[in-house]
mmCIF file of C-alpha atoms in Angstrom:
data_model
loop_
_atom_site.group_PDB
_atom_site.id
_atom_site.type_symbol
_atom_site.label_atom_id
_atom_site.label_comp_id
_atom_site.label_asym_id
_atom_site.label_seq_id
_atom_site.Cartn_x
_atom_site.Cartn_y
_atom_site.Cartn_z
ATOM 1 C CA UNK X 1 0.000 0.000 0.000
ATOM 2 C CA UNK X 2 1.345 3.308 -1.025
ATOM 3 C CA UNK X 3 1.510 6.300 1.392
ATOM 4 C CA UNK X 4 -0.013 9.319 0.469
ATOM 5 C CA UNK X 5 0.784 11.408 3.508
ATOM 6 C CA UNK X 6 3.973 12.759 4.881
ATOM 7 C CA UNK X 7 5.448 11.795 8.458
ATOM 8 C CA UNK X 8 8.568 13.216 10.058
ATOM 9 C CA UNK X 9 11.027 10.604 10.416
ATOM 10 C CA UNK X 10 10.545 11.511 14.879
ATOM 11 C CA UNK X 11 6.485 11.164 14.485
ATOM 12 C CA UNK X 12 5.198 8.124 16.252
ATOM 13 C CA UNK X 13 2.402 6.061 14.451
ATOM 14 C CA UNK X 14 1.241 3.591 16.099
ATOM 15 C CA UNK X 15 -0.339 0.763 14.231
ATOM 16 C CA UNK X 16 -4.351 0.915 13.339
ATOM 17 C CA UNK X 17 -4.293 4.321 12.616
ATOM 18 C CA UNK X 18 -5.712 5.795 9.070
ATOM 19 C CA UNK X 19 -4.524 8.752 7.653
ATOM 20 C CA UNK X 20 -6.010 10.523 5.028
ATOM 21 C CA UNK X 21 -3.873 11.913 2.100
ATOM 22 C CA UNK X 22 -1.709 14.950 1.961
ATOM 23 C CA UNK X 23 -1.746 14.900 5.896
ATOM 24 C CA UNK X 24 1.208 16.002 7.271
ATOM 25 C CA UNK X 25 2.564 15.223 10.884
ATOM 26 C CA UNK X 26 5.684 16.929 12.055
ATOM 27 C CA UNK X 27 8.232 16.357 14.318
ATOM 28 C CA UNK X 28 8.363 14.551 17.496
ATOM 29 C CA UNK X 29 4.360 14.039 17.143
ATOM 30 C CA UNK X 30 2.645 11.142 18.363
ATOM 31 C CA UNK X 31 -0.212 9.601 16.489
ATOM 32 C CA UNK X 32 -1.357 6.700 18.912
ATOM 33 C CA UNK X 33 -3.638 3.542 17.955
ATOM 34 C CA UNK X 34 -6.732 3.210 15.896
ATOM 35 C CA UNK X 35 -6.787 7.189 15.272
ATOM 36 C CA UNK X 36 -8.386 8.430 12.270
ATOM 37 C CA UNK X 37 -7.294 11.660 10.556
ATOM 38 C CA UNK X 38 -9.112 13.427 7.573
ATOM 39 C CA UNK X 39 -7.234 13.892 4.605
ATOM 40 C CA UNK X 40 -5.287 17.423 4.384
ATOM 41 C CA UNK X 41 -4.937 17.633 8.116
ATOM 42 C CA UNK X 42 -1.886 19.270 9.560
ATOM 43 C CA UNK X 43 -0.412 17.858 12.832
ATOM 44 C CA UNK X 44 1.874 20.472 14.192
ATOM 45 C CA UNK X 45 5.318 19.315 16.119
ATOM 46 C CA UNK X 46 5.188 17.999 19.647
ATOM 47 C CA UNK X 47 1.302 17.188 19.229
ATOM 48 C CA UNK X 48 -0.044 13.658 21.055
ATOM 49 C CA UNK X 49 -3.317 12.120 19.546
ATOM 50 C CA UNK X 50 -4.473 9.635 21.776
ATOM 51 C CA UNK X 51 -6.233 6.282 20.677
ATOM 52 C CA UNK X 52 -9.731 6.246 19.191
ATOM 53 C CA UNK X 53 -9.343 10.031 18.644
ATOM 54 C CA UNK X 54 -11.200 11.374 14.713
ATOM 55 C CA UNK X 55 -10.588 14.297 12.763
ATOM 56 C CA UNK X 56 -12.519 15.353 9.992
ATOM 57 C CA UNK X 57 -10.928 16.739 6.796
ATOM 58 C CA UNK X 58 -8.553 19.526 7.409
ATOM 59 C CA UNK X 59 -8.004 20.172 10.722
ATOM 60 C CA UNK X 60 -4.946 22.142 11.721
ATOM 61 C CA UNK X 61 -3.324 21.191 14.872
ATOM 62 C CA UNK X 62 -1.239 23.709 15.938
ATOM 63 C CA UNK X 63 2.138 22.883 18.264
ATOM 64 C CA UNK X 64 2.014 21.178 21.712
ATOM 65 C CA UNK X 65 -1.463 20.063 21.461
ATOM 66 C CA UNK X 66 -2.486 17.248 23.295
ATOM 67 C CA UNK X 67 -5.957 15.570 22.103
ATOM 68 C CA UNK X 68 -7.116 13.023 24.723
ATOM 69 C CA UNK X 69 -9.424 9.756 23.723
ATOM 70 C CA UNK X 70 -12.785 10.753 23.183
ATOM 71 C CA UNK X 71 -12.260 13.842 21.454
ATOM 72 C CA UNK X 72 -13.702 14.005 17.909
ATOM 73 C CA UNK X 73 -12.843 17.602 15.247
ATOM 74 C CA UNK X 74 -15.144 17.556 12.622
ATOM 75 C CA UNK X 75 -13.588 19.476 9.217
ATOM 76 C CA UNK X 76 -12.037 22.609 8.790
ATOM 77 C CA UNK X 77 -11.485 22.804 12.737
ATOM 78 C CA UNK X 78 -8.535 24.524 13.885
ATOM 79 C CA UNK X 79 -6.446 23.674 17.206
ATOM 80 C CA UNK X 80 -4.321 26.675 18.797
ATOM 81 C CA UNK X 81 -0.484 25.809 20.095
ATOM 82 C CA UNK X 82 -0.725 24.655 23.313
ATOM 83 C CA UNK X 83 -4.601 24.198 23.714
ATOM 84 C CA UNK X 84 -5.799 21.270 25.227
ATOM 85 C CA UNK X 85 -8.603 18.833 25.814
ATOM 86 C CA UNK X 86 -9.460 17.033 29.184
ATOM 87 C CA UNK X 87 -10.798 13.472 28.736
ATOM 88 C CA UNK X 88 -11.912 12.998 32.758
ATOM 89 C CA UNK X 89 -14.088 15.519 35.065
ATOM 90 C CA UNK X 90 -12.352 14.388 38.432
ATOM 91 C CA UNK X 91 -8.716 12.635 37.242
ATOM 92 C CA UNK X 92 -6.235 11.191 40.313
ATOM 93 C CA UNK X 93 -2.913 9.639 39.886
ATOM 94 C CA UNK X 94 -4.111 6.367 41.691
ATOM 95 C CA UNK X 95 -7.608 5.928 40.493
ATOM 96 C CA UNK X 96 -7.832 4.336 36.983
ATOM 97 C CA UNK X 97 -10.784 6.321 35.317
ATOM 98 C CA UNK X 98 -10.371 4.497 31.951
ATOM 99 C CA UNK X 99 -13.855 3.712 31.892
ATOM 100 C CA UNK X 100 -15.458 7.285 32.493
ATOM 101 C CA UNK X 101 -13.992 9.176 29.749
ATOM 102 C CA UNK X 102 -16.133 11.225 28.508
ATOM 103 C CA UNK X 103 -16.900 12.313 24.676
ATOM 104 C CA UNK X 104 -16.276 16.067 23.165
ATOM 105 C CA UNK X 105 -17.480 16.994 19.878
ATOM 106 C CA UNK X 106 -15.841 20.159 17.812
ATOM 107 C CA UNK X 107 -17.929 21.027 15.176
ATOM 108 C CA UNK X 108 -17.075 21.903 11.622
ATOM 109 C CA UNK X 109 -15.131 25.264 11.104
ATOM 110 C CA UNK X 110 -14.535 25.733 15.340
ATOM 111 C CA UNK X 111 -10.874 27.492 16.263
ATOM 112 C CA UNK X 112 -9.936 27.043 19.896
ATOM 113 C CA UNK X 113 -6.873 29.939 20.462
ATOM 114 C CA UNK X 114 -3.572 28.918 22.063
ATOM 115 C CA UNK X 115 -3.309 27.969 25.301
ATOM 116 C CA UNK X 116 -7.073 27.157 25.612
ATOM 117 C CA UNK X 117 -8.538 23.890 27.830
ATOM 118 C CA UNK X 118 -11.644 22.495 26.907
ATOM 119 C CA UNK X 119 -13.095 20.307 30.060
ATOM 120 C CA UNK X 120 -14.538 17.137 28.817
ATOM 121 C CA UNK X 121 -18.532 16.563 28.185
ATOM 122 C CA UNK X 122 -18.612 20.149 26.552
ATOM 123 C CA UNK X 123 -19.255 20.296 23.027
ATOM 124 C CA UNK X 124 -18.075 22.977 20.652
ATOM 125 C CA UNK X 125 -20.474 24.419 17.872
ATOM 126 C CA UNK X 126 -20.201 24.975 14.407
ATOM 127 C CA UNK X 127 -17.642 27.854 13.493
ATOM 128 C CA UNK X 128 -17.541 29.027 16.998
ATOM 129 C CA UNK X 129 -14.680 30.636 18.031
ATOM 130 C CA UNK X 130 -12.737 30.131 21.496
ATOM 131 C CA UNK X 131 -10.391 32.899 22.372
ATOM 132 C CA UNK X 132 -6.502 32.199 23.677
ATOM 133 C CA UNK X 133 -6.635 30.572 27.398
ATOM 134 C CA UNK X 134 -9.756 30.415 27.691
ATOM 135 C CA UNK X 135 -11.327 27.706 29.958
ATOM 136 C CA UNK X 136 -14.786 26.062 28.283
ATOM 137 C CA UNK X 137 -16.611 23.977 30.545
ATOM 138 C CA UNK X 138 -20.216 24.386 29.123
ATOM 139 C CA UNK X 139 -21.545 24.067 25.617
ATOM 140 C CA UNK X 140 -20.746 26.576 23.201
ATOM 141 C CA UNK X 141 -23.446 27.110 20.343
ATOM 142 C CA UNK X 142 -22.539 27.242 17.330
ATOM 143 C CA UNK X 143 -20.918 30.831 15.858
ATOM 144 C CA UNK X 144 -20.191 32.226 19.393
ATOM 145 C CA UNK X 145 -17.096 34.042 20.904
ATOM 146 C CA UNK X 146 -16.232 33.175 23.760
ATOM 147 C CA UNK X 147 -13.269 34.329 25.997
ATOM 148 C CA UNK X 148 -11.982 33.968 29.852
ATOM 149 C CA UNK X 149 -11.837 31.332 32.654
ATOM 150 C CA UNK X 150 -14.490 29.981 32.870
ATOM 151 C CA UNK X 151 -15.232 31.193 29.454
ATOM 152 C CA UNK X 152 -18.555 33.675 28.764
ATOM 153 C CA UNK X 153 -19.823 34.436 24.971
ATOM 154 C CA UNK X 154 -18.445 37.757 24.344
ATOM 155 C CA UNK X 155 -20.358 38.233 20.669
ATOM 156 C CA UNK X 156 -20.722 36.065 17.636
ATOM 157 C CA UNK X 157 -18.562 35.386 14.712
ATOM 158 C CA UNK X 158 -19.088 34.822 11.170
ATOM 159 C CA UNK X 159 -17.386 31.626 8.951
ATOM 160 C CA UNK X 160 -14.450 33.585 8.020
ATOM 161 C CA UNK X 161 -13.781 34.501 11.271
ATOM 162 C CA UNK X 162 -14.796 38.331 11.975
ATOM 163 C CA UNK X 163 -16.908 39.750 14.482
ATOM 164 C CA UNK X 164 -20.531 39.978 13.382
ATOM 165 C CA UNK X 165 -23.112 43.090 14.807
ATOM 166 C CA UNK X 166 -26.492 42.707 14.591
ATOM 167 C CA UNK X 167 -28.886 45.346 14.105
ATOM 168 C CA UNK X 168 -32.121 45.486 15.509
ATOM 169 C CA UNK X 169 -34.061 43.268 13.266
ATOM 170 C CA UNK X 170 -31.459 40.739 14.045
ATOM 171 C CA UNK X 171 -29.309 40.826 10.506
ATOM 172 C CA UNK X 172 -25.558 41.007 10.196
ATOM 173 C CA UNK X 173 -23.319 40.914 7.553
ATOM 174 C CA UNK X 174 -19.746 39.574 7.800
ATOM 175 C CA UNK X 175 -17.268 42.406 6.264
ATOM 176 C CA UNK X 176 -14.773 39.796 4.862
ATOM 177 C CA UNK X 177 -17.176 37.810 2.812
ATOM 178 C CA UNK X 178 -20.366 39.707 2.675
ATOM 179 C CA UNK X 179 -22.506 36.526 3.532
ATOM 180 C CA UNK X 180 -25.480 37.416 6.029
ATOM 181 C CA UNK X 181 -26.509 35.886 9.551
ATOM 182 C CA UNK X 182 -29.489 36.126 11.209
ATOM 183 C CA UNK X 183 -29.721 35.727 15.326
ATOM 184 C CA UNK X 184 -32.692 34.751 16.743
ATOM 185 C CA UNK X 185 -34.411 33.523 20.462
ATOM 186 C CA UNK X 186 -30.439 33.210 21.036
ATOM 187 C CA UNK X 187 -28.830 31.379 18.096
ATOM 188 C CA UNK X 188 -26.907 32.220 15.087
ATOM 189 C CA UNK X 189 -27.635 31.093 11.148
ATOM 190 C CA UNK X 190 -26.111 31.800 8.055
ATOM 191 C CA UNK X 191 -28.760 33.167 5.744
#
């Protein structure tokens, strides 16, 4: 079988793994069992992708990201340097918790910012957008900002990634790609 992705000659694959084509995973990276990467995904140096972890199509892992099992990207998502995902809600050195991990969803066209921790059990929505150390441990819906620790929605954010302002009917038009949104009872749609 031919292989259509590139590995660093210091990336770890462990075997089970598929990996789509034109992936490429960078040095000292560690892709562990039965993973399943999109093709065109980027896997930044120093990264760890634990077993049974997915990504979608494109997703950009940035440096020193760790992804824990149970932990699934959908496409286009994009993973800050140094971000990271918790797997466990009450973890201890002596207590094997193997059993309670619990599942995280990132939804197509999320960025989490560097240095950001998502706690386990909270899922991400489409194209929202998680500002640099921020700590998310509640759902985020999908084309929200949000920033801090604990994290709070700060505004909403088109696909391209610019703030959007609503006027009072509830339009908004993103100035980088002139698509429209509408917001209503809370929520965010592209028009």
């Amino acid at each position: 079988m031919i292989q259509d992705y590139f590995a660093h000659e210091t990336a770890v694959i462990d075997s089970g793994c598929q990996i789509g084509a034109n992936t490429k995973i960078w040095h000292f990276s560690h892709i562990m069992s039965n993973c399943i990467l999109g093709e065109g995904c980027n896997i930044g140096q120093n990264v760890v992708v634990s077993p049974d972890v997915v990504l979608g199509k494109s997703v950009k892992v940035q440096n020193n990201v760790s992804i824990y099992t149970g932990v699934i990207c959908e496409d286009d998502v994009f993973l800050g340097p140094s971000m990271v995902f918790t797997n466990v809600i009450n973890p201890r050195s002596a207590v094997n918790r193997k059993n309670e991990y619990m599942k995280t969803v990132v939804r197509k066209g999320a960025s989490i910012g560097a240095n950001a921790t998502i706690v386990c059990g909270h899922d991400i929505g489409e194209f929202a957008f998680i500002g640099a150390g921020a700590v998310v441990t509640k759902e985020v819906p999908a084309y929200a900002m949000v920033v801090g620790n604990p994290a709070r929605q700060i505004g909403w954010m088109s696909e391209h990634g610019t703030k959007l302002i609503f006027n009072e009917d509830g339009l908004a038009v993103c100035t980088e790609s002139k698509e429209q949104y509408q917001l209503e009872n809370g929520k965010v749609r592209k028009l």
